[in-house]
Short mmCIF file of C-alpha atoms in Angstrom, two decimals:
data_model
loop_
_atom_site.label_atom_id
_atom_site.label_comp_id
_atom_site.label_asym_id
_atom_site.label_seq_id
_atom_site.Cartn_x
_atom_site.Cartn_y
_atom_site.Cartn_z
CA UNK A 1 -35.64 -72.76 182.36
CA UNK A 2 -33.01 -70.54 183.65
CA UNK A 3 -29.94 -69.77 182.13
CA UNK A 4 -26.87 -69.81 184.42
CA UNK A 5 -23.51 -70.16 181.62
CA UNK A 6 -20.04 -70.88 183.84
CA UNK A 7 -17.62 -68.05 184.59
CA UNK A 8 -15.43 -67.63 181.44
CA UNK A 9 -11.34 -66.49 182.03
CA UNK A 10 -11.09 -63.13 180.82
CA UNK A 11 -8.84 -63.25 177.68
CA UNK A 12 -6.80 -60.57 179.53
CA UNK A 13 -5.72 -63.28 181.92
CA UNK A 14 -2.03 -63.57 183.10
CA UNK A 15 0.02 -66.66 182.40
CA UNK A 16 0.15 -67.27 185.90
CA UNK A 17 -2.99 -67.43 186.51
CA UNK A 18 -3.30 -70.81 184.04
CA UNK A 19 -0.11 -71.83 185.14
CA UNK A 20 -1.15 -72.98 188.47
CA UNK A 21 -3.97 -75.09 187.31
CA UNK A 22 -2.56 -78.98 187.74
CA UNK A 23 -3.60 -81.63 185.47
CA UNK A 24 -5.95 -83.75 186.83
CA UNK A 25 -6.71 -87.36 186.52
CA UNK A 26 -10.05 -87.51 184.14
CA UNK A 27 -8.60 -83.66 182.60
CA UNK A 28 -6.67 -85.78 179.90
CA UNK A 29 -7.33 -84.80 176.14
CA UNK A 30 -9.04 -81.34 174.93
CA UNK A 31 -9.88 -80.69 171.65
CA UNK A 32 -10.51 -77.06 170.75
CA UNK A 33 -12.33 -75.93 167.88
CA UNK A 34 -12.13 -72.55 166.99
CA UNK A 35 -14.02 -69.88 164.71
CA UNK A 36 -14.33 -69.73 160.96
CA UNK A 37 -17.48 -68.77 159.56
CA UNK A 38 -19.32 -71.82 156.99
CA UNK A 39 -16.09 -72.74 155.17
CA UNK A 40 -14.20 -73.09 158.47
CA UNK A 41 -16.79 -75.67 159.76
CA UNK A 42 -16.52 -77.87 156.61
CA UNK A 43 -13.24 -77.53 157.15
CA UNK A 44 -12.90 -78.71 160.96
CA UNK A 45 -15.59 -81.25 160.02
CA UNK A 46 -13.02 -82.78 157.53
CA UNK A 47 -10.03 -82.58 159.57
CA UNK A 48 -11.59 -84.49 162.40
CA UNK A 49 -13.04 -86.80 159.72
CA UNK A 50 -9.28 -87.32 158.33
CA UNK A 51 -8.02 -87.80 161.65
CA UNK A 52 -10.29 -90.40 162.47
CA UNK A 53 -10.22 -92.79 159.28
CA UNK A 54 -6.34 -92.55 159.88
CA UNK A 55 -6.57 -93.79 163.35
CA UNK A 56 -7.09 -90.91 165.27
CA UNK A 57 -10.30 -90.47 166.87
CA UNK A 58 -10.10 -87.37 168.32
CA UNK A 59 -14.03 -87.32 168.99
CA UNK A 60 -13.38 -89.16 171.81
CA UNK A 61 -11.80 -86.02 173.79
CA UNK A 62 -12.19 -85.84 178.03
CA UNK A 63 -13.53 -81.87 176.54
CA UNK A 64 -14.54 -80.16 173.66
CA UNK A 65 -13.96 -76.35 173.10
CA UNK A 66 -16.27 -75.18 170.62
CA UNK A 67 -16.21 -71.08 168.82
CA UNK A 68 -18.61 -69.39 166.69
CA UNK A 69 -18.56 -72.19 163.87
CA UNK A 70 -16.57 -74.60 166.22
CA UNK A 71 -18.98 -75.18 168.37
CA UNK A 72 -21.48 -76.10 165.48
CA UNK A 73 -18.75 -78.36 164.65
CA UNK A 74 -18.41 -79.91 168.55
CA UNK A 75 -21.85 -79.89 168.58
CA UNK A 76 -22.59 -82.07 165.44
CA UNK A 77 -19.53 -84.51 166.33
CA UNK A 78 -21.34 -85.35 169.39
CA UNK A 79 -24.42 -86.51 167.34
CA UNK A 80 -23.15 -88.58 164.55
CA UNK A 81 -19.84 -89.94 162.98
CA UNK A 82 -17.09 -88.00 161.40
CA UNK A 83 -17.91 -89.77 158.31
CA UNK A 84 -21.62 -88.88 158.18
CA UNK A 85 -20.92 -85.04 158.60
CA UNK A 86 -18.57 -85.10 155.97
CA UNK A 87 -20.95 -87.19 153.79
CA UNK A 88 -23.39 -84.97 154.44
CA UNK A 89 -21.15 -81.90 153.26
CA UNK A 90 -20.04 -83.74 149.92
CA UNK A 91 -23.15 -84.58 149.27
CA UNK A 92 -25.15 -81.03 149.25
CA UNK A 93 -27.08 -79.56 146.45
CA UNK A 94 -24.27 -77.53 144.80
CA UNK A 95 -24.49 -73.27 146.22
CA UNK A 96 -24.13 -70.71 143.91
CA UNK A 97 -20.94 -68.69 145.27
CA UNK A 98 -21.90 -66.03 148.26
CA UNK A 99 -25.29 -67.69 148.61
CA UNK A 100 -25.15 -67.90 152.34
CA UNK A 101 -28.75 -66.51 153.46
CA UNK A 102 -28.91 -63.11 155.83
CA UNK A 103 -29.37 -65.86 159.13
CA UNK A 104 -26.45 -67.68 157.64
CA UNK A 105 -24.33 -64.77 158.21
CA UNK A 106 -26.21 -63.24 161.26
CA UNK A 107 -26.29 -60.18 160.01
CA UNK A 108 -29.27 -57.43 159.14
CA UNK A 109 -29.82 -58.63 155.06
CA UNK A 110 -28.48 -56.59 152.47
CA UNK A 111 -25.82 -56.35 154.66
CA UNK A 112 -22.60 -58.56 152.85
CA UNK A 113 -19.69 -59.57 154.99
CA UNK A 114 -17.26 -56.73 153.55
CA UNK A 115 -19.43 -54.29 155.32
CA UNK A 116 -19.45 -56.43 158.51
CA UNK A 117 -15.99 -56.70 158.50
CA UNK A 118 -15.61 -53.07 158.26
CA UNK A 119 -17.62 -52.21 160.59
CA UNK A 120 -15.95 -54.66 163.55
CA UNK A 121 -12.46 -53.39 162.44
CA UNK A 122 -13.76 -50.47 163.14
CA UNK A 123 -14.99 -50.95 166.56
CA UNK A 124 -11.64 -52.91 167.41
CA UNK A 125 -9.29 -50.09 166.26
CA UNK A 126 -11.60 -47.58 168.53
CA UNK A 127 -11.33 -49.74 171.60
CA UNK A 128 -8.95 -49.29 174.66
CA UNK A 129 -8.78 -53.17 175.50
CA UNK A 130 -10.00 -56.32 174.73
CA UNK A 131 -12.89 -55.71 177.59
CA UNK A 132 -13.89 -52.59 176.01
CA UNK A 133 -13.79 -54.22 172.41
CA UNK A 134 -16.41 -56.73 173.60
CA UNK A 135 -19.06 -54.32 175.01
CA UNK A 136 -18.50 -51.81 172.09
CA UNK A 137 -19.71 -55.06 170.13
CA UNK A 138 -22.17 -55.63 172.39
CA UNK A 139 -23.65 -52.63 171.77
CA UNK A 140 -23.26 -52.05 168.29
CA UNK A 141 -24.96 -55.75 168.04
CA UNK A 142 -28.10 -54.26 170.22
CA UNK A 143 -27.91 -51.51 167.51
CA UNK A 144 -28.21 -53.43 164.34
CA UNK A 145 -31.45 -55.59 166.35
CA UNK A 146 -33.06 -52.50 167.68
CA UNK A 147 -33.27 -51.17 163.56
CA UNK A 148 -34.12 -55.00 162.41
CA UNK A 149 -37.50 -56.59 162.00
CA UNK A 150 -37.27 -59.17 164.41
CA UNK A 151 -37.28 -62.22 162.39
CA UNK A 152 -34.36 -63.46 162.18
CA UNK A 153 -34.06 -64.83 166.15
CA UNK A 154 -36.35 -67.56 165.05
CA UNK A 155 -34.68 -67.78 161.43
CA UNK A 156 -31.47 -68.82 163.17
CA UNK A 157 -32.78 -70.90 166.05
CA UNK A 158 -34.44 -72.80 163.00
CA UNK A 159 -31.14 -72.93 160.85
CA UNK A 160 -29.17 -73.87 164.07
CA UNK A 161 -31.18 -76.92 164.53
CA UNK A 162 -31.14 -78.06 161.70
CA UNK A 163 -27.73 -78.93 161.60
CA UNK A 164 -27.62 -80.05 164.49
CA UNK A 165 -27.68 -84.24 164.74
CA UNK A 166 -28.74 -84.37 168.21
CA UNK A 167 -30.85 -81.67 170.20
CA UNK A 168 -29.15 -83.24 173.22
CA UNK A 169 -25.82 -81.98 175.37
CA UNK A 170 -23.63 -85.01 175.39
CA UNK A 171 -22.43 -86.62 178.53
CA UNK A 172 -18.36 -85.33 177.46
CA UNK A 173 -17.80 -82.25 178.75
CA UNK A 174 -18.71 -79.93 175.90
CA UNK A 175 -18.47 -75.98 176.42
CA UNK A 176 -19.81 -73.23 174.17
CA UNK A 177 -18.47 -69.87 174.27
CA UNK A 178 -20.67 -66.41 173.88
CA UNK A 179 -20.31 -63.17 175.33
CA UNK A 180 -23.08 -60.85 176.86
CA UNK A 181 -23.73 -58.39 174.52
CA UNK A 182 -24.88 -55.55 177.81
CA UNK A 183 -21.95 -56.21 179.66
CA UNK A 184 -19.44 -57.68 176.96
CA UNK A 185 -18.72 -60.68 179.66
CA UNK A 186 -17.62 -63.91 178.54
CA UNK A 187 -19.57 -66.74 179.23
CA UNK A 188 -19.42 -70.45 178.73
CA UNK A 189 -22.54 -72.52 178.53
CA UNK A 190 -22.06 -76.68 179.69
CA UNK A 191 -24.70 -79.44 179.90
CA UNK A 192 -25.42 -77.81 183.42
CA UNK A 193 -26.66 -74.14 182.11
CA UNK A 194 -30.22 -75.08 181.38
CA UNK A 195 -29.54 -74.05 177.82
CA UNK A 196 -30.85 -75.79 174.76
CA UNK A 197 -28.01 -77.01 172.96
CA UNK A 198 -29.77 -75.35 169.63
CA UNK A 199 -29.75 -72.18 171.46
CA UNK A 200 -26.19 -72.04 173.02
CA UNK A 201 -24.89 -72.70 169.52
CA UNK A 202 -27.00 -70.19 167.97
CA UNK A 203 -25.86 -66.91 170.72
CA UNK A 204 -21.95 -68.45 169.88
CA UNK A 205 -22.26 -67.87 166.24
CA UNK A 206 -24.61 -64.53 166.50
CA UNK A 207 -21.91 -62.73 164.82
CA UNK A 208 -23.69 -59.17 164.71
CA UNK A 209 -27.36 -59.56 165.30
CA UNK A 210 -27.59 -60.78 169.38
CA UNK A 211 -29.13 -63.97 169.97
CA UNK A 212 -31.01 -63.71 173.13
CA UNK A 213 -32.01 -66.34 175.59
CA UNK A 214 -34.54 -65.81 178.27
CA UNK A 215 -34.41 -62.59 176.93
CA UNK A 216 -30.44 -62.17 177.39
CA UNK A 217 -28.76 -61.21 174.08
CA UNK A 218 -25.69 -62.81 173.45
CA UNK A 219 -22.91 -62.36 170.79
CA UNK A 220 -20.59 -64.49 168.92
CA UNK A 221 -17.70 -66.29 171.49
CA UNK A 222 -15.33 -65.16 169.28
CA UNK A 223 -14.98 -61.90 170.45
CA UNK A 224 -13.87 -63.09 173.81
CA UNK A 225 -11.16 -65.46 171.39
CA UNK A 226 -11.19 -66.88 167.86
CA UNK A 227 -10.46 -70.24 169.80
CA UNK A 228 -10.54 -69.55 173.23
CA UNK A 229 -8.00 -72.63 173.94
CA UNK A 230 -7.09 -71.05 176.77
CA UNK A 231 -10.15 -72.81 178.56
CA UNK A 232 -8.32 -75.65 177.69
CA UNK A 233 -5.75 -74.94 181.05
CA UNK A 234 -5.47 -77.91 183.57
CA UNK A 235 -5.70 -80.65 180.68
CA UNK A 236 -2.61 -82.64 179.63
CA UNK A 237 -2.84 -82.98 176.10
CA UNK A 238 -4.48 -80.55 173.96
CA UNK A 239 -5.63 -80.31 169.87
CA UNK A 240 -6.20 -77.11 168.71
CA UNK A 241 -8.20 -76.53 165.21
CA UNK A 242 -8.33 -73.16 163.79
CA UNK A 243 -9.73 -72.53 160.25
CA UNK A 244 -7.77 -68.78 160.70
CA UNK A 245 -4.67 -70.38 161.17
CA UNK A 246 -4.37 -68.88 164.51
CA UNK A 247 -4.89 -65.16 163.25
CA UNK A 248 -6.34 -62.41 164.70
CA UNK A 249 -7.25 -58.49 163.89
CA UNK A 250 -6.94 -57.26 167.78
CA UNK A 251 -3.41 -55.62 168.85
CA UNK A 252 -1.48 -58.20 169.62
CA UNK A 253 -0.59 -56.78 173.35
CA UNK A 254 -4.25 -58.01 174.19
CA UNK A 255 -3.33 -61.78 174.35
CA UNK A 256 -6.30 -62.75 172.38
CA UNK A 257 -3.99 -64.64 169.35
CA UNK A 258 -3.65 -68.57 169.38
CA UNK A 259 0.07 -68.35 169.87
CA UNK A 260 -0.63 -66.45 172.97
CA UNK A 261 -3.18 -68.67 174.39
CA UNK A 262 -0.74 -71.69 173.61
CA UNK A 263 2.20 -70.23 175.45
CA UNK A 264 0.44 -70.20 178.54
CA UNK A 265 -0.66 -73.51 178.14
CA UNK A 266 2.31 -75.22 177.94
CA UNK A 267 3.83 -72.89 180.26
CA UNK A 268 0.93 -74.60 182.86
CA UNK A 269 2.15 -78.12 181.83
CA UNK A 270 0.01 -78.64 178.39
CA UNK A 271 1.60 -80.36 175.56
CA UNK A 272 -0.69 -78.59 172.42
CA UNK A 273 -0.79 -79.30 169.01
CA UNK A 274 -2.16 -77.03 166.27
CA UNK A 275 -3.96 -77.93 162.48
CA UNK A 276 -4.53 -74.51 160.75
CA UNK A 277 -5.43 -74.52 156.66
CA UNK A 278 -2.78 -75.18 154.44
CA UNK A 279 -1.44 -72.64 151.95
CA UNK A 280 -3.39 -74.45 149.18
CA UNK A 281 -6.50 -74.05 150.77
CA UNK A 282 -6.11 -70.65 153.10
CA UNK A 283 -8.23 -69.06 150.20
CA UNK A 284 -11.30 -70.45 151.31
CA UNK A 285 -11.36 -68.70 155.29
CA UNK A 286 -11.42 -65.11 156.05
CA UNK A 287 -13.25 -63.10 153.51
CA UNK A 288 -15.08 -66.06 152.11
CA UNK A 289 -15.88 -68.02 155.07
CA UNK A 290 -19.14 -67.30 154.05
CA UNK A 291 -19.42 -68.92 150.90
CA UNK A 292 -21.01 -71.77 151.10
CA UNK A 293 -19.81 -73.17 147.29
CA UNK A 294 -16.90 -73.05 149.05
CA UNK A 295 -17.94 -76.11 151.93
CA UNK A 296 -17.29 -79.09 149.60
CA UNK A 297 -13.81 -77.95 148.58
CA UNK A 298 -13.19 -77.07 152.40
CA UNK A 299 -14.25 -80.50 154.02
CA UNK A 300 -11.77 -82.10 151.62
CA UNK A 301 -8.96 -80.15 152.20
CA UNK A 302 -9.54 -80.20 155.96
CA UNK A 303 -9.72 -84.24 155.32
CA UNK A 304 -6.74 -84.79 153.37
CA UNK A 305 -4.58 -82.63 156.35
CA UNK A 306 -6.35 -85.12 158.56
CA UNK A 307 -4.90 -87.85 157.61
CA UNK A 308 -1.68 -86.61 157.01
CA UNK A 309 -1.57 -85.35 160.70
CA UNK A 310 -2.96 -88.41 162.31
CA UNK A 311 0.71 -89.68 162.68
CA UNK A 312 2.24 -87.32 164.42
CA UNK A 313 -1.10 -86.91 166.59
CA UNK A 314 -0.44 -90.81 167.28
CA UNK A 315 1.69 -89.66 170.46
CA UNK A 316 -0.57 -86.64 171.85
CA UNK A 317 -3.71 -88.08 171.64
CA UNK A 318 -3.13 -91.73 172.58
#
């Protein structure tokens, strides 16, 4: 099995650059789901679940962006229903709050996600650009494995998995985001890497600890961007999901927020749409995205702002 992931656009791309991609017959619809630790899944889960019992099925997208938790998320919509995910979140045993296991958070145990977060912030304030960011993370990631036991590759392949309907790529074009954790290079694994689907999802979530496959660590693909919707360039019609409400912690003269990305896709012809968390339920992302008490609570609000968005979706999506 080799592993060959697509070319990924550096996040430091120009708006021209996108803007000359045309939209293409078959390039339609995109749906991008972006990053958000546990919460932020049951929360996309629920969204796309709302969306669809309104009318709006937007499962059905020409391609599928998935993040970090997003791509869990694209990844489990391409193996069962809306409904079933969401059943399946409502209907877990009851967590205690913060009871998210060390592979859960991808991160050496004892470690909790206040220290993680330090520690990234950290690395972001001390880097020159967004290319240096990413290999500082890379290494730091190679760090935290080379004092770890080992274990916990095969704990997360496992937990990965399991969540996982289907083992399968689906025939919609699906891509997963990561980034090399030597060179801090994007990449984008497809049906046509030679990737397990299992193990693409696990190196885009690997959000300190590197995942490695064929012995090629990879880190989460949100340090390339939280949503990376700017892979969405060349597609009509685009839906962009981000538990973070399009927020990020890297200077904002690095192009890697949401309202950057979506600039230069409509400046290349895109009409985009965003869902981000409502004030009511905001609570629930950033420093508890984590928690998994928190995934029952999530997947409803994501539902309920659903179905109140399907309507205006009604023209975009079609």
């Amino acid at each position: 099995m080799s592993t060959t992931p697509s070319p990924a656009t550096d996040p430091t791309s120009t708006t021209a650059s996108i803007a000359t991609r045309p939209v293409h017959p078959g390039r339609e619809r995109a749906l991008v789901l972006g990053g958000g630790g546990s919460t932020g899944n049951a929360w996309l889960i629920g969204v796309i679940a709302g969306l669809a019992d309104a009318g709006a099925d937007v499962t059905t997208a020409d391609l599928t962006i998935g993040t970090s938790a997003g791509s869990t998320a694209a990844a489990q919509i391409a193996g069962a229903t809306p409904a079933e995910l969401l059943a399946a979140i409502s209907a877990a045993a009851p967590q205690r709050p913060t009871a998210a296991t060390a592979a859960d958070r991808g991160r050496v145990p004892g470690r909790p996600m206040a220290d993680h977060m330090e520690r990234t912030s950290s690395i972001i304030a001390s880097a020159q650009d967004a290319a240096d960011m990413r290999r500082r993370m890379g290494a730091a990631a190679l760090d935290l494995e080379a004092a770890s036991d080992g274990s916990w590759q095969a704990q997360w392949r496992a937990t990965v998995a399991s969540r996982l309907p289907s083992q399968s790529w689906p025939q919609r074009t699906l891509l997963v985001t990561a980034v090399d954790a030597r060179t801090g290079d994007p990449v984008v694994f497809d049906r046509n890497s030679h990737v397990d689907l299992a193990d693409a999802v696990a190196a885009s979530c690997a959000s300190a600890l590197p995942y490695r496959i064929e012995d090629i660590p990879y880190i989460d693909g949100g340090y390339r961007r939280n949503e990376n919707a700017d892979l969405a360039a060349g597609y009509g019609r685009v839906l962009v999901l981000s538990p973070f409400g399009g927020r990020t912690r890297h200077p904002l003269e690095w192009r890697m927020q949401l309202a950057a990305q979506v600039d230069d896709l409509r400046a290349g012809g895109s009409r985009v749409e965003t869902i981000f968390p409502d004030s009511a339920s905001e609570h629930m992302f950033g420093a508890n995205a984590m928690d998994l008490s928190q995934r029952p609570a999530a997947a409803q609000a994501g539902y309920d702002q659903g179905r109140a968005h399907a309507g205006q979706l009604a023209e975009l999506w079609g």
